[in-house]
Short mmCIF file of C-alpha atoms in Angstrom, two decimals:
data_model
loop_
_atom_site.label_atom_id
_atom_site.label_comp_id
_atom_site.label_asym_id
_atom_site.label_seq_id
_atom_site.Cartn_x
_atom_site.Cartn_y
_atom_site.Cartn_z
CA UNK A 1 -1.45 58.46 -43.13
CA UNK A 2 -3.21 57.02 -40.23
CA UNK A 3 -4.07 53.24 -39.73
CA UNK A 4 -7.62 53.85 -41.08
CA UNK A 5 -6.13 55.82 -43.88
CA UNK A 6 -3.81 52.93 -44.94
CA UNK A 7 -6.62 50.50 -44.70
CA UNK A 8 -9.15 52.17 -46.79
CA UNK A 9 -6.39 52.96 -49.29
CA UNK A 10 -5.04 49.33 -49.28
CA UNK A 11 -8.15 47.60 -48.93
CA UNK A 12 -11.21 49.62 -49.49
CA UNK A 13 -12.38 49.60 -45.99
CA UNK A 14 -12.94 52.32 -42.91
CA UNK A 15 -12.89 49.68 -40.83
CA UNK A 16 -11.70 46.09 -39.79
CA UNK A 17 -12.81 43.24 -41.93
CA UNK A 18 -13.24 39.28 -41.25
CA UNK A 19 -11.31 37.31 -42.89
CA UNK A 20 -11.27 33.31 -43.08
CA UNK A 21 -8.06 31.31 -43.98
CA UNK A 22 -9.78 28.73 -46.50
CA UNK A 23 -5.72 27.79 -47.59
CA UNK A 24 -5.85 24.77 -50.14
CA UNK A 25 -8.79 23.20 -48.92
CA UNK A 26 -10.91 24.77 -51.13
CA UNK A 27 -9.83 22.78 -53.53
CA UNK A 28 -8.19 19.67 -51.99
CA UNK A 29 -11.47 18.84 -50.08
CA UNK A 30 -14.21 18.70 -52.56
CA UNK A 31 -14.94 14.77 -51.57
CA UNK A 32 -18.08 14.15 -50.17
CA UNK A 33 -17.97 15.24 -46.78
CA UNK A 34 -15.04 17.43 -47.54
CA UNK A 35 -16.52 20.47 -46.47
CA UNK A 36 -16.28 22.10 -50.40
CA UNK A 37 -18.20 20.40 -52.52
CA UNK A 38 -20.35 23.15 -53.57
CA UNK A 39 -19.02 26.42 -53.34
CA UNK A 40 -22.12 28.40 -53.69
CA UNK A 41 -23.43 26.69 -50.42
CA UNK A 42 -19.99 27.13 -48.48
CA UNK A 43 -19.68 30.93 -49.67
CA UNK A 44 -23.08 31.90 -48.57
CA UNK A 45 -23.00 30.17 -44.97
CA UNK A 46 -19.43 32.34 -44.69
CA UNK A 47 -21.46 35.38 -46.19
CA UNK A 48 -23.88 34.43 -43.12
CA UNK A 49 -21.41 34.14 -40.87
CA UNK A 50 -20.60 37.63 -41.77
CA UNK A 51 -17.43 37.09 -43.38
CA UNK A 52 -15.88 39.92 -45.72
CA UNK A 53 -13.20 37.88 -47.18
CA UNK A 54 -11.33 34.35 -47.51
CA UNK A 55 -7.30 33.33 -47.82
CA UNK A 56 -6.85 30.94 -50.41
CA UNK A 57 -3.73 29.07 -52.08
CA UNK A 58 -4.02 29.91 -55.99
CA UNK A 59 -1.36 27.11 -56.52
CA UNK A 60 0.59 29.82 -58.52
CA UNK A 61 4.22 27.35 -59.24
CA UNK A 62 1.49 25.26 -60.92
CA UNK A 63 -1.00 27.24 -62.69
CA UNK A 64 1.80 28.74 -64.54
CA UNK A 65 3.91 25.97 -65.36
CA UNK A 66 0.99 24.04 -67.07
CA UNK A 67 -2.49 25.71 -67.47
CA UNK A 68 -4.67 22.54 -68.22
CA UNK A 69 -2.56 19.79 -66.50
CA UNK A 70 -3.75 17.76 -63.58
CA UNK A 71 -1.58 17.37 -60.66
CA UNK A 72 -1.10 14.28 -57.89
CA UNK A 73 -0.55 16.20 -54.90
CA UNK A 74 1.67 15.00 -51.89
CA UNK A 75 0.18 15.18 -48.52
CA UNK A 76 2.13 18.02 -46.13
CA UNK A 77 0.69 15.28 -43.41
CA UNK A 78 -2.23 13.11 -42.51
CA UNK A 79 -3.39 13.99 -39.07
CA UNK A 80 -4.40 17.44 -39.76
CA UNK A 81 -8.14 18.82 -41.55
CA UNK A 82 -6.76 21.62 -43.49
CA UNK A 83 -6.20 19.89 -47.27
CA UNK A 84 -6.48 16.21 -47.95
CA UNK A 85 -4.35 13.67 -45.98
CA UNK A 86 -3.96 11.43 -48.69
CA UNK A 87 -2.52 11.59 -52.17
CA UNK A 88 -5.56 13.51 -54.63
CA UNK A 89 -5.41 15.29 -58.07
CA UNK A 90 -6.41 18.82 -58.81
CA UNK A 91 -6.78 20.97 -61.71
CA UNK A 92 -6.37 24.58 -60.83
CA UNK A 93 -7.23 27.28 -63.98
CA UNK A 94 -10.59 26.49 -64.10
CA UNK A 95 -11.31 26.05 -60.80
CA UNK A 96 -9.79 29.36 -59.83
CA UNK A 97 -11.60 31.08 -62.55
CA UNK A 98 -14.86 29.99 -60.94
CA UNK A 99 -14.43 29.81 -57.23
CA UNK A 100 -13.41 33.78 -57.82
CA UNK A 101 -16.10 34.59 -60.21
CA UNK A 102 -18.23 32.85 -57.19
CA UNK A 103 -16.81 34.92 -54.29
CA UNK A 104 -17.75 37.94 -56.38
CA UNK A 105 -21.31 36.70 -56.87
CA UNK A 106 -21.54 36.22 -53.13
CA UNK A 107 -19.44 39.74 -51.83
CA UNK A 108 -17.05 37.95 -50.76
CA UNK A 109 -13.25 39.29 -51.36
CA UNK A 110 -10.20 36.45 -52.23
CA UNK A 111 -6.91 36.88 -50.49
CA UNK A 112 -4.12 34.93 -52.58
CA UNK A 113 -1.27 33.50 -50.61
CA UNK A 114 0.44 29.96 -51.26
CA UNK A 115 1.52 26.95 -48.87
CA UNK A 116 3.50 25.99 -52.09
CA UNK A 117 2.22 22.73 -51.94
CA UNK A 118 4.47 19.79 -53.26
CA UNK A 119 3.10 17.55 -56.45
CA UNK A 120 5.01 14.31 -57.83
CA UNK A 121 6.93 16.67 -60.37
CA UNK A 122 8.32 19.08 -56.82
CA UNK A 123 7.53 21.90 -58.96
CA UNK A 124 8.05 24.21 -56.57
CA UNK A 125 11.61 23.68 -56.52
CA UNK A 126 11.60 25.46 -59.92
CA UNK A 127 11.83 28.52 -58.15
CA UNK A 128 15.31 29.65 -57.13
CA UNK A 129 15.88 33.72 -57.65
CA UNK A 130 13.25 36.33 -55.97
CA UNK A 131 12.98 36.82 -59.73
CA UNK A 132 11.22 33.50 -60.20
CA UNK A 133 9.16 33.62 -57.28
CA UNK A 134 7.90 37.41 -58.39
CA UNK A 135 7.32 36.18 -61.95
CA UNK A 136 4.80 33.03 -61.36
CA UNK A 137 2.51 35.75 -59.13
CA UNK A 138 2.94 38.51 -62.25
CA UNK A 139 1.60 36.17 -64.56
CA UNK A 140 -0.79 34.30 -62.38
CA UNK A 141 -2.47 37.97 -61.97
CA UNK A 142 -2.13 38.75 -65.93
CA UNK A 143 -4.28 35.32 -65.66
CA UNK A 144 -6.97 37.05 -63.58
CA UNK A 145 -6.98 40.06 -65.20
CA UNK A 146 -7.62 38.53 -68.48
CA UNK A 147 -10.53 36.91 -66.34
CA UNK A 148 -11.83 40.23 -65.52
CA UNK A 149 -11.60 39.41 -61.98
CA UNK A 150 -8.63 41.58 -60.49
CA UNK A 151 -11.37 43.39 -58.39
CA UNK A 152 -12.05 40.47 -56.40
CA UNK A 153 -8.53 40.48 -54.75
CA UNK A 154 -7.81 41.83 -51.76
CA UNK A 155 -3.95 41.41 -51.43
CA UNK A 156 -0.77 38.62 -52.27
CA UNK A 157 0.83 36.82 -49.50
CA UNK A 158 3.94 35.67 -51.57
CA UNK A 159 4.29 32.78 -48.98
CA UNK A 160 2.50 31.36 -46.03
CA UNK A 161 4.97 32.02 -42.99
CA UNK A 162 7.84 33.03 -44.54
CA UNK A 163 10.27 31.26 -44.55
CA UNK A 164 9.45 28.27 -42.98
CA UNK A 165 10.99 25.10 -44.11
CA UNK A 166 8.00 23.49 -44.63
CA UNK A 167 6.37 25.68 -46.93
CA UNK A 168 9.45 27.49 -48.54
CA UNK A 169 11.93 24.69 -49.33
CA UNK A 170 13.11 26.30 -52.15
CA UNK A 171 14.22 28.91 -50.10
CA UNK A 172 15.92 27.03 -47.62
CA UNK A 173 17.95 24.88 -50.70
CA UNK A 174 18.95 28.77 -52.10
CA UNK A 175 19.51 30.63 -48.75
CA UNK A 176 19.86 28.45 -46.12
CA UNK A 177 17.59 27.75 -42.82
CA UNK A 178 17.47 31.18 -41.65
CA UNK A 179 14.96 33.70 -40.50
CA UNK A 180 12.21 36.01 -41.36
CA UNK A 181 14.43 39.05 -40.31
CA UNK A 182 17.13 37.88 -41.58
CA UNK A 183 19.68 39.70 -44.42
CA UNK A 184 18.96 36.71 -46.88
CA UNK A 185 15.03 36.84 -46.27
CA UNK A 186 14.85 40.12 -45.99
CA UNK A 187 16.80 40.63 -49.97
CA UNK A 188 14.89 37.76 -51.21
CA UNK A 189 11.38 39.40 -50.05
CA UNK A 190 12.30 43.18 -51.07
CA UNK A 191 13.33 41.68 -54.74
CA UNK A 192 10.33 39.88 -55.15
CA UNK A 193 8.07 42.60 -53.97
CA UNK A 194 9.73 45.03 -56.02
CA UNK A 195 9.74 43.33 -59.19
CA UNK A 196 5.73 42.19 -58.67
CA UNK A 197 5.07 46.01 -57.62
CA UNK A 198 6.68 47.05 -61.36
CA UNK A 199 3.77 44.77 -62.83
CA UNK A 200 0.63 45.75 -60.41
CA UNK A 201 1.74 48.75 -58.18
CA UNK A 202 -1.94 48.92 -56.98
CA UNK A 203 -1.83 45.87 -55.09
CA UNK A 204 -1.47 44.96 -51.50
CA UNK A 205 1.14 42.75 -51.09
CA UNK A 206 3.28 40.76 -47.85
CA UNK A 207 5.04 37.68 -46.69
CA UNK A 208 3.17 36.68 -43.71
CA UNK A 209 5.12 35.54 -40.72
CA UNK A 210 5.49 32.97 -37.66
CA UNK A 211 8.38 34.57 -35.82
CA UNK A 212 8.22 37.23 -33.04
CA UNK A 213 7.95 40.57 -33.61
CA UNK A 214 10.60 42.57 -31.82
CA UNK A 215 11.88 46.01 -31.27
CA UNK A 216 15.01 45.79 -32.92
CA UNK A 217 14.03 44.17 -36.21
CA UNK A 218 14.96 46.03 -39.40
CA UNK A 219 12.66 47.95 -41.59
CA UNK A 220 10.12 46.36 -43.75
CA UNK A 221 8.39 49.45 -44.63
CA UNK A 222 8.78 47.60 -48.21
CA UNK A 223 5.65 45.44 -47.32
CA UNK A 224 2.25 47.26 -47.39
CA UNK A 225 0.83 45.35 -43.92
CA UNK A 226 2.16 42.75 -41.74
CA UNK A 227 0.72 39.25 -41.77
CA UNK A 228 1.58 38.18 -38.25
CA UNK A 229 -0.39 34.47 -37.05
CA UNK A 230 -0.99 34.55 -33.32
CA UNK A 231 -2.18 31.74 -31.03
CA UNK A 232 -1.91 31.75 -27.43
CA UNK A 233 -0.28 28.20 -27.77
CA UNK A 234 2.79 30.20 -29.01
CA UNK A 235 2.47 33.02 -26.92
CA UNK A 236 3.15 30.61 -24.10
CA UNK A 237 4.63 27.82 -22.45
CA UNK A 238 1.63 25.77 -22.87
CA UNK A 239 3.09 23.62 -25.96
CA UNK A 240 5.93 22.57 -23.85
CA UNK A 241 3.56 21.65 -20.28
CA UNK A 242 1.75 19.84 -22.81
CA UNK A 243 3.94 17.96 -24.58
CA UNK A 244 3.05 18.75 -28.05
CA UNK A 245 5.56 18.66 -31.13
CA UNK A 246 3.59 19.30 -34.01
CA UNK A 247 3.12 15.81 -34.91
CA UNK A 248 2.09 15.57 -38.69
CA UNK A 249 1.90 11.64 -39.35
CA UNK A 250 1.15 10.41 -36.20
CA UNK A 251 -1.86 10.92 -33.70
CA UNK A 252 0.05 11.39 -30.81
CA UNK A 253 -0.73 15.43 -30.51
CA UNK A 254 -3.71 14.89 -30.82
CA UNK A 255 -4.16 12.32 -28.24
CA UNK A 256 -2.46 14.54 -25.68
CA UNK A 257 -5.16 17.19 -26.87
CA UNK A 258 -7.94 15.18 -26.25
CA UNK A 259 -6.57 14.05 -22.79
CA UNK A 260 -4.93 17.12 -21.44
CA UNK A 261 -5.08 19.82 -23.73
CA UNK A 262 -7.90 21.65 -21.87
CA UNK A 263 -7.15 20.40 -18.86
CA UNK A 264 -3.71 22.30 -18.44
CA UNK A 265 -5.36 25.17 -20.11
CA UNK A 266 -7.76 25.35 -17.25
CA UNK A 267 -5.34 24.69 -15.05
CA UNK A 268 -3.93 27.99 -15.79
CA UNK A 269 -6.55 29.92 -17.47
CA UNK A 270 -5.13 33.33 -16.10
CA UNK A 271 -1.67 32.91 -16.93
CA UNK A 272 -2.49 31.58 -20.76
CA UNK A 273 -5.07 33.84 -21.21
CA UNK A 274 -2.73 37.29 -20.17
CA UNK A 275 0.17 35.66 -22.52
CA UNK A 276 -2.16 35.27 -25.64
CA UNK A 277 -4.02 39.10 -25.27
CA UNK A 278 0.09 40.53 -24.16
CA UNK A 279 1.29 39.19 -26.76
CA UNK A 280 -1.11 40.73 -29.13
CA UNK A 281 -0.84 43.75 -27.67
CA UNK A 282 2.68 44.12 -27.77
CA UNK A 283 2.36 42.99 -31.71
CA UNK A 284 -0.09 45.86 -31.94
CA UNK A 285 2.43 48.70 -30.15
CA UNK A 286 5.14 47.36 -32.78
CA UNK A 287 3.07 47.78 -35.28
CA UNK A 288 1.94 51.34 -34.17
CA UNK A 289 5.50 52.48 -33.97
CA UNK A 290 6.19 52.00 -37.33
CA UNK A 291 2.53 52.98 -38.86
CA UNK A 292 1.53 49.64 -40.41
CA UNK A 293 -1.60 47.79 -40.49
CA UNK A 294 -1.92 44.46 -39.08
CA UNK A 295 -3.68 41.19 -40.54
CA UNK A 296 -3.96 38.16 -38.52
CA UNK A 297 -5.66 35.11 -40.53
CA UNK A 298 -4.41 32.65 -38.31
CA UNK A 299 -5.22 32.39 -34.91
CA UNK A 300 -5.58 32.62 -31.84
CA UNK A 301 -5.84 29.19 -29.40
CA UNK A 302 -3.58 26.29 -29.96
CA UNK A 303 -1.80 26.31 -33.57
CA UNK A 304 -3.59 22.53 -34.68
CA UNK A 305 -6.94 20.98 -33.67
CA UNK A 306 -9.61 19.12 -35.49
CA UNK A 307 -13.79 17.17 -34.68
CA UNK A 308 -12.80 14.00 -32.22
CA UNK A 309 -13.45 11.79 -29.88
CA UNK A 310 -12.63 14.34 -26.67
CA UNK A 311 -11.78 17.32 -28.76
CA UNK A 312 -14.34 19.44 -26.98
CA UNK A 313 -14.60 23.37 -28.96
CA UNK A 314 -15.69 25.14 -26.01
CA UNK A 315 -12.37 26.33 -24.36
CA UNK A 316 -10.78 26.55 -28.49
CA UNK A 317 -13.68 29.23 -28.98
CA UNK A 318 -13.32 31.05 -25.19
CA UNK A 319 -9.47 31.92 -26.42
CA UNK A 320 -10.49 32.97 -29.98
CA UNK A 321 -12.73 34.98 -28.56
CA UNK A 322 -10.63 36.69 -26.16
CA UNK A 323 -8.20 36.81 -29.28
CA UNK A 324 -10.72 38.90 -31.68
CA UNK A 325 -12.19 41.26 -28.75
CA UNK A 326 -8.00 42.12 -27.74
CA UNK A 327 -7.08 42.63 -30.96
CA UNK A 328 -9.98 44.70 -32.10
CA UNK A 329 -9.41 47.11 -29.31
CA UNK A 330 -5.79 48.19 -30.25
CA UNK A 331 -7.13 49.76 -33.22
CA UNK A 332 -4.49 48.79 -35.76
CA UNK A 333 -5.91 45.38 -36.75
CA UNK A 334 -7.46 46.02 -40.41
CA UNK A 335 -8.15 42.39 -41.13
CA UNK A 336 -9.02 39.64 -38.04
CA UNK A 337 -9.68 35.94 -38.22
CA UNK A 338 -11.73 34.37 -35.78
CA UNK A 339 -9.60 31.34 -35.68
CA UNK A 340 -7.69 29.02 -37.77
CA UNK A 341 -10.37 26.63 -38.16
CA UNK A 342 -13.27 28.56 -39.69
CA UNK A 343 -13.64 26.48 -42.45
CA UNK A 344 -17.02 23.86 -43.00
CA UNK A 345 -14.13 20.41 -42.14
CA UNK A 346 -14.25 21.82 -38.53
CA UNK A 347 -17.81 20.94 -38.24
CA UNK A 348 -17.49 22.04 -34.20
CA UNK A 349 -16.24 25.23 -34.89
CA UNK A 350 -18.44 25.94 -38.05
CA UNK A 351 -21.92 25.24 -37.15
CA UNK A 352 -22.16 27.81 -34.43
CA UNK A 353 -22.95 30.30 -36.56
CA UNK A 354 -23.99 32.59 -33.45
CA UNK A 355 -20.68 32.71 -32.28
CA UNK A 356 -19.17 33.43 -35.92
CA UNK A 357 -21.86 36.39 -36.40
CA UNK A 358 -21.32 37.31 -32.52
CA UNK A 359 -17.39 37.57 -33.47
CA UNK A 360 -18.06 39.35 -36.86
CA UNK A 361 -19.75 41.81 -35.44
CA UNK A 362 -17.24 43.06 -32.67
CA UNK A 363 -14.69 43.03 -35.57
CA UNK A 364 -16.78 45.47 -37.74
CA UNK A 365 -18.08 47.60 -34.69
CA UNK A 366 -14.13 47.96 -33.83
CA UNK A 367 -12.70 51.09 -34.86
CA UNK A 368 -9.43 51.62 -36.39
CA UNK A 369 -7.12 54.56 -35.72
#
């Protein structure tokens, strides 16, 4: 099958869709001012927007374990918008129940993938065998199907950025600190796929991944698509002339953002610019060669920003722009983000909603092939 083939088969369309990484803060930031406090009013500005689909964290290690508990979740750090910053309590069952049964009312399809975010109890250390980790997303989709609400899914992610410390721990305590590609990834993701696929053959499943793609990594024809998260920031040298680390608890990234961040883009618009649509490119020629779609929720400027004193959105949105438009032209992206931050906390990035429709539309005009 072609690329267009695979997508309509996987995911019901003929042609790219837009896709918003909504992660935990759907439910972590339903505070006043959060940016979710009513879902019907979020969903329909996305709908607006032109949005065909959000990426969510179902909170799977929890929903499972208890149905009707409440859970103190642990901050994954303070600086950033995505999720609360401070310690808050969720309830997931119901929630899930409706924010799905609300995507449906507004057209709007629900990717499920999970951060595995950490509560007092660490239940996500509970999961140790590819066994376990298939088994809590088999009976977190019995849950939805009992719902009625299986047709609002569009595919699993078994794990944001597999297999990244941060978000798979319990990985790292079975296998070690190694790789996607990797012999020990690669088993753990090919058992847990296989026994999931047993359960719901039907539906689209990956591990979506931070690490390059390169020529000589091994098959993973086991995954329907790959989930690859692009930013130009990573693409580059431009983390490293900036001096940025990643800092979680402490504002120092972002007060060499504010500073300096645009001003060494600038500096070197050209050079950044060619690294960030080369890169995607060359993701999109290793994807051709071995006939797989590409989705790309997560991307495409610098990997963290947020609404601040100095944090100016003009030169974020020039390189997500540039990042939709490249990877719309290969012709083997089936799902495109606009950026990591289209979500209602990134109130400079949200209320455009020009540039969100203007975006949209070159994703759904693009043709696949």
């Amino acid at each position: 099958m072609t690329i267009k083939e695979k997508t309509k088969t996987l995911f019901g369309y003929d042609r790219p869709f837009a896709i918003a990484m909504w992660d935990f803060s759907w439910l972590e930031r339903r505070w006043t001012g959060g940016g979710f406090e009513n879902w019907d009013d979020t969903l329909s500005e996305l709908k607006e927007r032109g949005y065909d689909a959000v990426r969510i964290d179902p909170y799977p290690h929890l929903m499972i374990a208890d149905t009707n508990k409440e859970w103190t979740m642990i901050p994954i750090w303070t600086e950033h918008a995505w999720g609360s910053p401070r310690l808050t309590k969720i309830t997931v069952t119901d929630e899930l129940r409706l924010f799905l049964s609300a995507c449906r009312d507004h057209g709007i399809k629900v990717a499920l993938s999970s951060w595995y975010r950490r509560d007092l109890n660490n239940m996500l250390m509970r999961i140790k065998s590819p066994r376990d980790h298939a088994n809590i997303w088999v009976e977190l989709m019995l849950e939805i199907e009992q719902w009625d609400l299986l047709d609002v899914i569009l595919y699993v992610d078994f794990c944001n950025e597999w297999p990244f410390d941060i978000w798979a721990p319990f990985f790292a305590k079975a296998c070690g600190n190694i790789g996607f590609f990797d012999e020990g990834s690669m088993n753990w993701m090919r058992k847990t796929i296989e026994i999931f696929k047993r359960h719901y053959p039907e539906i689209p499943v990956t591990f979506s991944c931070g690490y390059p793609l390169t020529d000589d990594a091994p098959d993973v024809s086991f995954l329907d698509f790959i989930e690859v998260h692009t930013w130009m920031a990573t693409s580059s040298d431009y983390y490293n002339k900036l001096g940025y680390k990643y800092e979680r608890f402490t504002d120092s990234g972002y007060i060499k953002l504010a500073f300096d961040g645009e001003r060494v883009y600038r500096k070197e618009k050209e050079h950044f610019d060619n690294c960030l649509a080369g890169n995607i490119e060359a993701i999109a020629e290793w994807a051709k060669k071995r006939n797989m779609p590409i989705i790309t929720t997560e991307g495409w400027a610098v990997v963290d920003y947020k609404d601040g004193p100095m944090l100016e959105w003009g030169w974020i949105k020039e390189l997500c722009e540039l990042g939709v438009k490249t990877a719309s032209d290969t012709g083997v992206y089936a799902g495109i983000a606009t950026s990591n931050f289209c979500e209602p906390q990134f109130v400079g990035m949200w209320r455009d909603a020009n540039w969100h429709r203007r975006l949209t539309d070159v994703i759904h005009k693009s043709e696949l092939k």
